[in-house]
Amino acid sequence: MTETITSRPVRPSPSAPPVLGGLGLFTVLLAAALPLIDFFIVNVALPTIGAELSAGEAVLELVVAGYGVAYAVLLVLGGRLGDLFGRRRLFLGGMAAFGLTSLACGLAPDAWSLVLARVAQGASAAAMLPQVLATIQATTSGPRRAKAMGLYGATAGLSMVAGQILGGLLVAADVAGTGWRSVFLVNVPVVVLGLILGARAVPDTRSPRPEPVDVPGTVLLAASLLTLLVPLTEGRAAGWPLWTWLSLAAFPFAAAAFYAVERRADRTGRTPLVPPSLFAIVSLRRGLLLIVPFSIGFSGFMFVVAVALQQGAGLGPVDAGLALAPLAVVFFLFSVAGPRLVPRYGTRVVPAGAVLQGLGLALMTLAAWRSWPDLGMVELLPGAALAGAGQALQLPVVFRVVLSEVPAARAGVGSGVMITTQQSSLALGVATLGTLFLSLSTSLGMRDALVTTLLVQLAAVASTGLLSLRLPRTVA
């Protein structure tokens, strides 16, 4: 039996740990949706932004990459600060900053102002989002935690698809003449609601033994992610100048230095930003390995499909967004069923989901090959529906597996590591699969470039299926 989550916060006794009630869970899930929606919501708005702000391709890529890179670089630090100063304080502060930076994005007078506002928006999201999972870990247990983690995974997956659909609808609606600006301005009233609910319903938690910020680790993690993500994202549009190759060459050295510093800190009894000892937890380590190819393929797919349908198939932003509506609907339906299958079938649900996703992706590839350029929701529907079902059987369960055995005292660090892995992989997916598609489209044409990129993603799905076979059979 599953425990019912009440609609009002539970009032614990003074000696009992804080408990997250139904309203509090709704609030943190609302906050979890915002950053992921905003990662994808601009995909279908980019052509309109470029035309209105006279922005070239390299600057438009920075609108996407500036947010994603700042978000990925600061996530673990956000989790540590929540452990140190209190998760509710960071949650509310990060949410308020997210609202203000969204407003700045919506009011940006030129392209570079928009890029700077997007970087600040990503940093704000990095302060807010780690507190969501850390709060769930610290304030729930047993069936209540299982249900909350299942809802978190469903929210995360649905937000990534819904963001692209919502972006198309808002751009086409041109609310009060705001055009593309509405994709950012829509966050402001949602943030105001979240702040009101958060102040009332989200309990305050922190690590019982908070550690100071690991400055060397923070700097080296930032250097590692920046030297990898920035050149991969900007290299093609900039013509692969020398700095991109030097940056990529520096990445393995920065990553090795980060690992050495964190390992030394862990061995001497200090708490590093990312404790290597955390990876001794088998469920966390194997779950993170699975998140990488899943997220790379997912974000790359969303970006490539948005560009292909608008620039190649000639669809408007609404039709391009709605083409993936079947995926979103089926994902929502199956994300409710997936966690309920875990008690009976364990993590075998995950490889089954990978098989469904692979079949769906194969059908979409076939549709692109046969129907181009007449490609839209009808042609993509069977494959999108299967892919949505497969993704829903994977993502919520994997999130739950990763954090299932992380101690409550390390909830902030664990959630920060997981979300950083996911977000870095999302950014890497846009950089790698997006670059592959855009490069091939000039030589092979849009159809063949799309088909080739989808086949590469199919290989990523196959790798997630194989990796999922190594997950622990049961979830703690």
mmCIF file of N, CA, C and O in Angstrom, residues 39 62-78 115-127 130 218 221-222 225-226 229-230 233 419-420 423-424 427:
data_model
loop_
_atom_site.group_PDB
_atom_site.id
_atom_site.type_symbol
_atom_site.label_atom_id
_atom_site.label_comp_id
_atom_site.label_asym_id
_atom_site.label_seq_id
_atom_site.Cartn_x
_atom_site.Cartn_y
_atom_site.Cartn_z
ATOM 1 N N PHE A 39 14.972 25.491 -19.767
ATOM 2 C CA PHE A 39 16.068 24.989 -20.586
ATOM 3 C C PHE A 39 15.573 24.721 -22.015
ATOM 4 O O PHE A 39 16.298 24.940 -22.992
ATOM 5 N N LEU A 62 24.435 31.036 -27.473
ATOM 6 C CA LEU A 62 24.768 31.471 -26.121
ATOM 7 C C LEU A 62 23.517 31.685 -25.264
ATOM 8 O O LEU A 62 23.571 31.546 -24.046
ATOM 9 N N VAL A 63 22.408 32.040 -25.894
ATOM 10 C CA VAL A 63 21.154 32.179 -25.150
ATOM 11 C C VAL A 63 20.786 30.836 -24.508
ATOM 12 O O VAL A 63 20.294 30.792 -23.377
ATOM 13 N N VAL A 64 21.031 29.752 -25.231
ATOM 14 C CA VAL A 64 20.780 28.410 -24.692
ATOM 15 C C VAL A 64 21.921 27.980 -23.780
ATOM 16 O O VAL A 64 21.715 27.550 -22.642
ATOM 17 N N ALA A 65 23.163 28.124 -24.267
ATOM 18 C CA ALA A 65 24.316 27.604 -23.532
ATOM 19 C C ALA A 65 24.614 28.402 -22.272
ATOM 20 O O ALA A 65 25.030 27.823 -21.260
ATOM 21 N N GLY A 66 24.426 29.729 -22.302
ATOM 22 C CA GLY A 66 24.714 30.533 -21.117
ATOM 23 C C GLY A 66 23.911 30.084 -19.925
ATOM 24 O O GLY A 66 24.422 29.981 -18.792
ATOM 25 N N TYR A 67 22.636 29.795 -20.156
ATOM 26 C CA TYR A 67 21.772 29.279 -19.090
ATOM 27 C C TYR A 67 22.226 27.894 -18.641
ATOM 28 O O TYR A 67 22.427 27.642 -17.453
ATOM 29 N N GLY A 68 22.406 26.989 -19.602
ATOM 30 C CA GLY A 68 22.720 25.611 -19.267
ATOM 31 C C GLY A 68 24.055 25.450 -18.569
ATOM 32 O O GLY A 68 24.184 24.674 -17.611
ATOM 33 N N VAL A 69 25.075 26.186 -19.023
ATOM 34 C CA VAL A 69 26.403 26.050 -18.429
ATOM 35 C C VAL A 69 26.431 26.637 -17.014
ATOM 36 O O VAL A 69 26.959 26.016 -16.081
ATOM 37 N N ALA A 70 25.856 27.831 -16.821
ATOM 38 C CA ALA A 70 25.822 28.421 -15.474
ATOM 39 C C ALA A 70 25.058 27.521 -14.510
ATOM 40 O O ALA A 70 25.453 27.327 -13.349
ATOM 41 N N TYR A 71 23.982 26.970 -14.999
ATOM 42 C CA TYR A 71 23.156 26.056 -14.204
ATOM 43 C C TYR A 71 23.964 24.827 -13.787
ATOM 44 O O TYR A 71 24.032 24.457 -12.605
ATOM 45 N N ALA A 72 24.638 24.197 -14.746
ATOM 46 C CA ALA A 72 25.392 22.982 -14.464
ATOM 47 C C ALA A 72 26.579 23.238 -13.539
ATOM 48 O O ALA A 72 26.850 22.457 -12.622
ATOM 49 N N VAL A 73 27.285 24.346 -13.774
ATOM 50 C CA VAL A 73 28.503 24.634 -13.017
ATOM 51 C C VAL A 73 28.210 24.875 -11.531
ATOM 52 O O VAL A 73 28.987 24.470 -10.656
ATOM 53 N N LEU A 74 27.078 25.485 -11.219
ATOM 54 C CA LEU A 74 26.820 25.930 -9.843
ATOM 55 C C LEU A 74 25.882 25.020 -9.064
ATOM 56 O O LEU A 74 25.610 25.294 -7.886
ATOM 57 N N LEU A 75 25.399 23.944 -9.661
ATOM 58 C CA LEU A 75 24.407 23.109 -8.982
ATOM 59 C C LEU A 75 24.933 22.465 -7.696
ATOM 60 O O LEU A 75 24.261 22.491 -6.659
ATOM 61 N N VAL A 76 26.113 21.872 -7.755
ATOM 62 C CA VAL A 76 26.644 21.211 -6.558
ATOM 63 C C VAL A 76 26.897 22.225 -5.457
ATOM 64 O O VAL A 76 26.636 21.975 -4.282
ATOM 65 N N LEU A 77 27.400 23.412 -5.840
ATOM 66 C CA LEU A 77 27.596 24.471 -4.857
ATOM 67 C C LEU A 77 26.262 24.868 -4.227
ATOM 68 O O LEU A 77 26.183 25.101 -3.022
ATOM 69 N N GLY A 78 25.203 24.924 -5.032
ATOM 70 C CA GLY A 78 23.881 25.236 -4.499
ATOM 71 C C GLY A 78 23.438 24.222 -3.471
ATOM 72 O O GLY A 78 22.859 24.576 -2.430
ATOM 73 N N VAL A 115 21.624 37.366 -23.184
ATOM 74 C CA VAL A 115 22.610 36.339 -22.824
ATOM 75 C C VAL A 115 23.015 36.480 -21.351
ATOM 76 O O VAL A 115 23.050 35.498 -20.598
ATOM 77 N N LEU A 116 23.320 37.704 -20.922
ATOM 78 C CA LEU A 116 23.724 37.929 -19.529
ATOM 79 C C LEU A 116 22.597 37.575 -18.562
ATOM 80 O O LEU A 116 22.831 36.978 -17.503
ATOM 81 N N ALA A 117 21.361 37.943 -18.923
ATOM 82 C CA ALA A 117 20.226 37.613 -18.061
ATOM 83 C C ALA A 117 20.012 36.107 -17.985
ATOM 84 O O ALA A 117 19.647 35.574 -16.932
ATOM 85 N N ARG A 118 20.272 35.404 -19.091
ATOM 86 C CA ARG A 118 20.121 33.937 -19.086
ATOM 87 C C ARG A 118 21.181 33.278 -18.205
ATOM 88 O O ARG A 118 20.899 32.297 -17.520
ATOM 89 N N VAL A 119 22.399 33.817 -18.222
ATOM 90 C CA VAL A 119 23.436 33.288 -17.329
ATOM 91 C C VAL A 119 23.009 33.453 -15.866
ATOM 92 O O VAL A 119 23.118 32.529 -15.062
ATOM 93 N N ALA A 120 22.503 34.642 -15.529
ATOM 94 C CA ALA A 120 22.044 34.888 -14.156
ATOM 95 C C ALA A 120 20.851 34.006 -13.817
ATOM 96 O O ALA A 120 20.710 33.530 -12.674
ATOM 97 N N GLN A 121 19.989 33.757 -14.786
ATOM 98 C CA GLN A 121 18.838 32.884 -14.557
ATOM 99 C C GLN A 121 19.294 31.450 -14.264
ATOM 100 O O GLN A 121 18.756 30.777 -13.371
ATOM 101 N N GLY A 122 20.308 30.990 -14.986
ATOM 102 C CA GLY A 122 20.847 29.658 -14.722
ATOM 103 C C GLY A 122 21.463 29.544 -13.352
ATOM 104 O O GLY A 122 21.308 28.529 -12.652
ATOM 105 N N ALA A 123 22.171 30.604 -12.918
ATOM 106 C CA ALA A 123 22.758 30.611 -11.573
ATOM 107 C C ALA A 123 21.669 30.579 -10.508
ATOM 108 O O ALA A 123 21.810 29.899 -9.471
ATOM 109 N N SER A 124 20.571 31.293 -10.732
ATOM 110 C CA SER A 124 19.460 31.286 -9.781
ATOM 111 C C SER A 124 18.830 29.899 -9.676
ATOM 112 O O SER A 124 18.507 29.434 -8.582
ATOM 113 N N ALA A 125 18.666 29.251 -10.822
ATOM 114 C CA ALA A 125 18.114 27.898 -10.822
ATOM 115 C C ALA A 125 19.013 26.936 -10.052
ATOM 116 O O ALA A 125 18.534 26.031 -9.361
ATOM 117 N N ALA A 126 20.328 27.147 -10.148
ATOM 118 C CA ALA A 126 21.278 26.286 -9.444
ATOM 119 C C ALA A 126 21.185 26.444 -7.933
ATOM 120 O O ALA A 126 21.522 25.518 -7.185
ATOM 121 N N ALA A 127 20.744 27.609 -7.454
ATOM 122 C CA ALA A 127 20.537 27.791 -6.016
ATOM 123 C C ALA A 127 19.241 27.138 -5.563
ATOM 124 O O ALA A 127 19.148 26.605 -4.449
ATOM 125 N N PRO A 130 18.631 22.228 -6.253
ATOM 126 C CA PRO A 130 19.147 21.178 -5.371
ATOM 127 C C PRO A 130 18.372 21.063 -4.065
ATOM 128 O O PRO A 130 18.336 19.988 -3.447
ATOM 129 N N THR A 218 35.205 23.730 -5.839
ATOM 130 C CA THR A 218 34.234 24.500 -6.613
ATOM 131 C C THR A 218 34.880 25.101 -7.857
ATOM 132 O O THR A 218 34.333 25.037 -8.961
ATOM 133 N N LEU A 221 35.791 22.237 -10.365
ATOM 134 C CA LEU A 221 34.607 21.684 -11.020
ATOM 135 C C LEU A 221 34.106 22.654 -12.090
ATOM 136 O O LEU A 221 33.770 22.244 -13.212
ATOM 137 N N ALA A 222 34.069 23.936 -11.744
ATOM 138 C CA ALA A 222 33.653 24.942 -12.724
ATOM 139 C C ALA A 222 34.580 24.939 -13.938
ATOM 140 O O ALA A 222 34.116 24.987 -15.088
ATOM 141 N N LEU A 225 33.862 21.778 -16.169
ATOM 142 C CA LEU A 225 32.642 21.868 -16.969
ATOM 143 C C LEU A 225 32.746 22.940 -18.048
ATOM 144 O O LEU A 225 32.289 22.752 -19.184
ATOM 145 N N LEU A 226 33.353 24.069 -17.706
ATOM 146 C CA LEU A 226 33.467 25.157 -18.678
ATOM 147 C C LEU A 226 34.372 24.778 -19.843
ATOM 148 O O LEU A 226 34.070 25.077 -21.008
ATOM 149 N N LEU A 229 32.080 22.193 -21.927
ATOM 150 C CA LEU A 229 30.790 22.583 -22.489
ATOM 151 C C LEU A 229 30.863 23.813 -23.391
ATOM 152 O O LEU A 229 30.184 23.876 -24.425
ATOM 153 N N VAL A 230 31.667 24.816 -23.010
ATOM 154 C CA VAL A 230 31.691 26.055 -23.797
ATOM 155 C C VAL A 230 32.224 25.828 -25.218
ATOM 156 O O VAL A 230 31.589 26.232 -26.197
ATOM 157 N N THR A 233 29.748 23.828 -27.333
ATOM 158 C CA THR A 233 28.529 24.563 -27.660
ATOM 159 C C THR A 233 28.783 25.646 -28.700
ATOM 160 O O THR A 233 28.002 25.833 -29.637
ATOM 161 N N ILE A 419 21.772 16.122 -10.035
ATOM 162 C CA ILE A 419 21.228 17.130 -10.942
ATOM 163 C C ILE A 419 22.332 17.720 -11.813
ATOM 164 O O ILE A 419 22.110 18.050 -12.986
ATOM 165 N N THR A 420 23.556 17.855 -11.266
ATOM 166 C CA THR A 420 24.671 18.336 -12.082
ATOM 167 C C THR A 420 24.970 17.360 -13.214
ATOM 168 O O THR A 420 25.211 17.769 -14.357
ATOM 169 N N GLN A 423 22.103 17.842 -15.713
ATOM 170 C CA GLN A 423 22.134 19.108 -16.422
ATOM 171 C C GLN A 423 23.344 19.212 -17.347
ATOM 172 O O GLN A 423 23.244 19.724 -18.460
ATOM 173 N N SER A 424 24.504 18.739 -16.894
ATOM 174 C CA SER A 424 25.685 18.745 -17.751
ATOM 175 C C SER A 424 25.451 17.887 -18.991
ATOM 176 O O SER A 424 25.859 18.252 -20.105
ATOM 177 N N ALA A 427 23.140 19.730 -21.411
ATOM 178 C CA ALA A 427 23.903 20.720 -22.167
ATOM 179 C C ALA A 427 24.814 20.044 -23.192
ATOM 180 O O ALA A 427 24.980 20.530 -24.317
#
